[in-house]
């Protein structure tokens, strides 16, 4: 149980392109999902908290207009990197918070990440 | 501040025990977690401990928590080559659903 699917796993595109990444909770409903960014050999940096049916909450320093988040259903959140540039190249990971009664403190379950390379 | 520190690298021989350490500064955390990340993949939840516990054992994994020193450790018994990965501790921030992740420890198991 508690499977989170992230798609695509790898994207290579030209500078100026917008890229959409999907995060799906396959076997549970997630009112809260999270988007992280990870640089090589570094820890995860929380970008934003995605709440179903409402606006995402962004961490300080993360551009809302650059990283658009939509959590339209209880099983899907999307991150769109708009007008991507080489400095946006990174490993993006999503997680979904487990529902009540399925784990201590409702732990986060993670997708396998998306490697984004902007040329 | 809210910094979670881990040693960067640990190398052990197959069959030995591994101990990965984590120190944190936010004493109000309710749960602390250990996650495993294999190359190019997301994070896999390994185990957790509630903040009012001192120890938790789960098969080959033992978690120790010293709240006074804000120190958390993960012991892996009979370490196997498949255990080679990066291990992250994470603390949940009280009143939110957010985590603060540690800096990560790269475990290398030598055959």
Tab-separated table of C-alpha atoms in Angstrom:
chain	number	residue	atom	x	y	z
A	1	UNK	CA	0.000	0.000	0.000
A	2	UNK	CA	0.831	3.727	-0.030
A	3	UNK	CA	2.185	3.861	-3.550
A	4	UNK	CA	2.992	7.208	-5.104
A	5	UNK	CA	3.645	7.411	-8.818
A	6	UNK	CA	5.533	10.282	-10.418
A	7	UNK	CA	5.667	10.919	-14.143
A	8	UNK	CA	7.726	11.430	-16.190
A	9	UNK	CA	10.873	10.017	-14.642
A	10	UNK	CA	13.201	11.957	-16.943
A	11	UNK	CA	12.700	15.022	-19.112
A	12	UNK	CA	15.148	16.737	-21.411
A	13	UNK	CA	13.932	19.865	-23.136
A	14	UNK	CA	15.015	23.173	-24.589
A	15	UNK	CA	15.272	26.396	-22.650
A	16	UNK	CA	11.982	28.303	-22.596
A	17	UNK	CA	9.803	25.206	-22.582
A	18	UNK	CA	7.234	24.595	-19.872
A	19	UNK	CA	7.319	21.163	-18.273
A	20	UNK	CA	4.561	19.456	-16.314
A	21	UNK	CA	5.273	16.763	-13.726
A	22	UNK	CA	2.498	14.594	-12.306
A	23	UNK	CA	2.294	13.049	-8.864
A	24	UNK	CA	-0.389	10.451	-8.194
A	25	UNK	CA	-1.304	8.569	-5.055
A	26	UNK	CA	-2.348	5.200	-6.488
A	27	UNK	CA	-4.044	3.465	-3.602
A	28	UNK	CA	-5.037	6.201	-1.198
A	29	UNK	CA	-6.476	9.685	-1.183
A	30	UNK	CA	-4.097	12.475	-0.300
A	31	UNK	CA	-5.402	15.862	0.731
A	32	UNK	CA	-1.839	17.067	1.114
A	33	UNK	CA	1.087	16.517	-1.207
A	34	UNK	CA	4.525	18.064	-1.188
A	35	UNK	CA	6.997	19.055	-3.861
A	36	UNK	CA	10.726	18.915	-3.203
A	37	UNK	CA	13.811	19.786	-5.163
A	38	UNK	CA	17.069	17.912	-4.711
A	39	UNK	CA	20.451	19.026	-6.015
A	40	UNK	CA	23.209	16.462	-6.594
A	41	UNK	CA	24.521	14.978	-3.375
A	42	UNK	CA	22.324	17.236	-1.299
A	43	UNK	CA	19.263	16.884	0.853
A	44	UNK	CA	15.683	17.574	-0.145
A	45	UNK	CA	14.488	21.151	-0.184
A	46	UNK	CA	10.766	21.653	0.296
A	47	UNK	CA	9.355	23.876	-2.428
A	48	UNK	CA	5.659	23.902	-1.649
A	49	UNK	CA	2.774	22.183	0.030
A	50	UNK	CA	-0.044	21.224	-2.310
A	51	UNK	CA	-3.530	21.167	-0.806
A	52	UNK	CA	-6.459	19.574	-2.609
A	53	UNK	CA	-8.996	22.158	-3.681
A	54	UNK	CA	-7.017	25.177	-2.566
A	55	UNK	CA	-3.922	27.152	-3.418
A	56	UNK	CA	-0.509	25.736	-2.752
A	57	UNK	CA	1.637	27.117	0.029
A	58	UNK	CA	5.097	28.027	-1.181
A	59	UNK	CA	8.273	28.099	0.860
A	60	UNK	CA	10.249	31.284	1.132
A	61	UNK	CA	12.298	32.005	-1.952
A	62	UNK	CA	10.293	29.761	-4.283
A	63	UNK	CA	8.698	31.655	-7.175
A	64	UNK	CA	4.979	30.953	-7.419
A	65	UNK	CA	4.766	32.044	-11.033
A	66	UNK	CA	7.705	29.883	-11.977
A	67	UNK	CA	6.553	26.701	-10.290
A	68	UNK	CA	2.809	26.309	-10.764
A	69	UNK	CA	1.126	23.714	-8.579
A	70	UNK	CA	-2.350	22.329	-9.110
A	71	UNK	CA	-3.975	19.778	-6.798
A	72	UNK	CA	-7.235	19.226	-8.617
A	73	UNK	CA	-8.190	15.873	-7.108
A	74	UNK	CA	-7.451	13.764	-4.060
A	75	UNK	CA	-5.038	11.606	-6.038
A	76	UNK	CA	-3.254	14.028	-8.354
A	77	UNK	CA	-0.999	17.016	-7.945
A	78	UNK	CA	0.941	18.598	-10.787
A	79	UNK	CA	4.002	20.815	-10.834
A	80	UNK	CA	4.573	22.916	-13.937
A	81	UNK	CA	7.967	24.516	-14.394
A	82	UNK	CA	7.179	27.475	-16.633
A	83	UNK	CA	9.660	28.822	-19.176
A	84	UNK	CA	12.335	26.502	-17.836
A	85	UNK	CA	15.999	27.512	-17.997
A	86	UNK	CA	19.193	25.553	-17.360
A	87	UNK	CA	19.276	26.656	-13.717
A	88	UNK	CA	15.950	24.848	-13.227
A	89	UNK	CA	17.632	21.548	-14.015
A	90	UNK	CA	17.308	19.369	-10.951
A	91	UNK	CA	15.716	16.271	-9.446
A	92	UNK	CA	12.129	16.981	-8.413
A	93	UNK	CA	10.412	14.654	-5.942
A	94	UNK	CA	6.824	14.635	-4.781
A	95	UNK	CA	5.315	13.055	-1.708
A	96	UNK	CA	1.813	12.402	-0.470
A	97	UNK	CA	0.762	12.491	3.119
A	98	UNK	CA	-0.788	9.233	4.287
A	99	UNK	CA	-4.436	9.412	5.347
A	100	UNK	CA	-5.544	9.065	8.945
A	101	UNK	CA	-5.248	5.575	10.401
A	102	UNK	CA	-2.647	4.317	7.958
A	103	UNK	CA	0.576	5.220	9.688
A	104	UNK	CA	2.080	7.014	12.670
A	105	UNK	CA	1.861	10.741	12.255
A	106	UNK	CA	0.557	10.157	8.719
A	107	UNK	CA	4.010	9.766	7.119
A	108	UNK	CA	4.862	11.063	3.705
A	109	UNK	CA	5.221	8.542	0.906
A	110	UNK	CA	7.434	9.512	-1.971
A	111	UNK	CA	7.399	9.189	-5.711
A	112	UNK	CA	10.495	8.051	-7.584
A	113	UNK	CA	11.368	11.560	-8.701
A	114	UNK	CA	11.713	13.355	-12.023
A	115	UNK	CA	15.076	14.314	-13.411
A	116	UNK	CA	14.687	17.544	-15.352
A	117	UNK	CA	17.446	18.627	-17.716
A	118	UNK	CA	17.111	21.937	-19.538
A	119	UNK	CA	19.432	22.494	-22.463
B	1	UNK	CA	17.238	27.363	13.755
B	2	UNK	CA	15.992	24.104	12.345
B	3	UNK	CA	19.042	22.199	11.175
B	4	UNK	CA	19.270	18.437	11.005
B	5	UNK	CA	22.827	17.189	10.709
B	6	UNK	CA	24.164	13.827	9.634
B	7	UNK	CA	27.627	12.525	8.917
B	8	UNK	CA	28.188	12.468	5.165
B	9	UNK	CA	29.626	9.044	4.608
B	10	UNK	CA	29.827	5.615	6.225
B	11	UNK	CA	31.566	2.526	4.945
B	12	UNK	CA	31.101	-0.936	6.498
B	13	UNK	CA	31.826	-4.525	5.574
B	14	UNK	CA	29.032	-6.891	4.663
B	15	UNK	CA	27.694	-8.636	7.759
B	16	UNK	CA	28.787	-5.880	10.136
B	17	UNK	CA	26.415	-3.468	11.849
B	18	UNK	CA	25.990	0.091	10.587
B	19	UNK	CA	25.111	3.015	12.789
B	20	UNK	CA	23.912	6.225	11.183
B	21	UNK	CA	23.605	9.278	13.393
B	22	UNK	CA	21.416	12.355	13.234
B	23	UNK	CA	21.236	15.464	15.403
B	24	UNK	CA	18.430	17.956	15.327
B	25	UNK	CA	17.545	21.231	17.002
B	26	UNK	CA	13.730	21.353	17.046
B	27	UNK	CA	12.759	19.611	20.282
B	28	UNK	CA	9.026	19.917	19.619
B	29	UNK	CA	9.016	17.330	16.822
B	30	UNK	CA	6.399	14.645	17.351
B	31	UNK	CA	7.740	11.959	15.049
B	32	UNK	CA	11.151	11.276	13.609
B	33	UNK	CA	11.617	9.170	10.492
B	34	UNK	CA	14.313	7.340	8.627
B	35	UNK	CA	14.169	7.169	4.841
B	36	UNK	CA	16.363	5.344	2.331
B	37	UNK	CA	17.169	6.717	-1.123
B	38	UNK	CA	18.720	4.553	-3.807
B	39	UNK	CA	20.438	6.187	-6.817
B	40	UNK	CA	18.035	8.056	-9.072
B	41	UNK	CA	15.008	7.117	-7.004
B	42	UNK	CA	12.647	8.650	-4.484
B	43	UNK	CA	12.643	8.022	-0.753
B	44	UNK	CA	11.495	4.823	0.895
B	45	UNK	CA	10.163	5.031	4.445
B	46	UNK	CA	12.161	2.614	6.585
B	47	UNK	CA	10.994	3.228	10.110
B	48	UNK	CA	9.921	5.918	12.541
B	49	UNK	CA	9.927	6.697	16.236
B	50	UNK	CA	7.506	8.685	18.331
B	51	UNK	CA	9.111	11.420	20.367
B	52	UNK	CA	8.196	9.876	23.725
B	53	UNK	CA	9.997	6.628	22.913
B	54	UNK	CA	13.649	5.848	23.552
B	55	UNK	CA	14.031	2.882	21.267
B	56	UNK	CA	12.233	1.018	18.542
B	57	UNK	CA	13.268	-2.233	16.887
B	58	UNK	CA	11.968	-3.398	13.544
B	59	UNK	CA	13.664	-6.557	12.230
B	60	UNK	CA	17.251	-5.540	11.350
B	61	UNK	CA	16.624	-1.898	12.182
B	62	UNK	CA	16.965	-0.329	15.622
B	63	UNK	CA	16.201	3.326	16.223
B	64	UNK	CA	17.496	5.073	19.323
B	65	UNK	CA	16.302	8.497	20.421
B	66	UNK	CA	17.989	10.672	23.015
B	67	UNK	CA	15.712	13.673	23.423
B	68	UNK	CA	17.961	15.376	25.936
B	69	UNK	CA	20.821	15.494	23.447
B	70	UNK	CA	18.496	15.734	20.419
B	71	UNK	CA	20.240	12.724	18.935
B	72	UNK	CA	18.711	10.033	16.767
B	73	UNK	CA	20.435	6.956	15.406
B	74	UNK	CA	19.639	4.106	13.052
B	75	UNK	CA	21.395	0.783	13.509
B	76	UNK	CA	21.273	-1.748	10.691
B	77	UNK	CA	22.238	-5.230	11.811
B	78	UNK	CA	23.934	-7.689	9.436
B	79	UNK	CA	24.373	-5.021	6.773
B	80	UNK	CA	24.038	-6.284	3.208
B	81	UNK	CA	25.261	-4.865	-0.111
B	82	UNK	CA	21.633	-4.041	-0.911
B	83	UNK	CA	21.655	-1.634	2.012
B	84	UNK	CA	24.057	0.661	0.145
B	85	UNK	CA	22.153	3.901	-0.330
B	86	UNK	CA	21.694	7.368	1.127
B	87	UNK	CA	19.858	7.500	4.438
B	88	UNK	CA	17.945	10.566	5.543
B	89	UNK	CA	16.521	11.292	8.947
B	90	UNK	CA	13.518	13.610	9.029
B	91	UNK	CA	11.651	15.344	11.786
B	92	UNK	CA	8.047	16.397	11.542
B	93	UNK	CA	7.424	20.008	12.476
B	94	UNK	CA	4.831	20.257	15.211
B	95	UNK	CA	1.653	21.963	14.073
B	96	UNK	CA	2.391	21.397	10.388
B	97	UNK	CA	2.690	18.399	8.122
B	98	UNK	CA	6.121	19.438	6.928
B	99	UNK	CA	9.374	17.613	7.414
B	100	UNK	CA	12.886	18.868	7.890
B	101	UNK	CA	15.309	16.452	6.304
B	102	UNK	CA	18.812	15.740	7.446
B	103	UNK	CA	21.778	16.253	5.198
B	104	UNK	CA	21.886	12.547	4.325
B	105	UNK	CA	24.448	9.802	4.992
B	106	UNK	CA	25.816	7.796	2.121
B	107	UNK	CA	26.264	4.188	3.255
B	108	UNK	CA	28.609	1.989	1.285
B	109	UNK	CA	28.675	-1.711	2.072
B	110	UNK	CA	31.803	-3.563	1.025
B	111	UNK	CA	31.526	-7.219	0.036
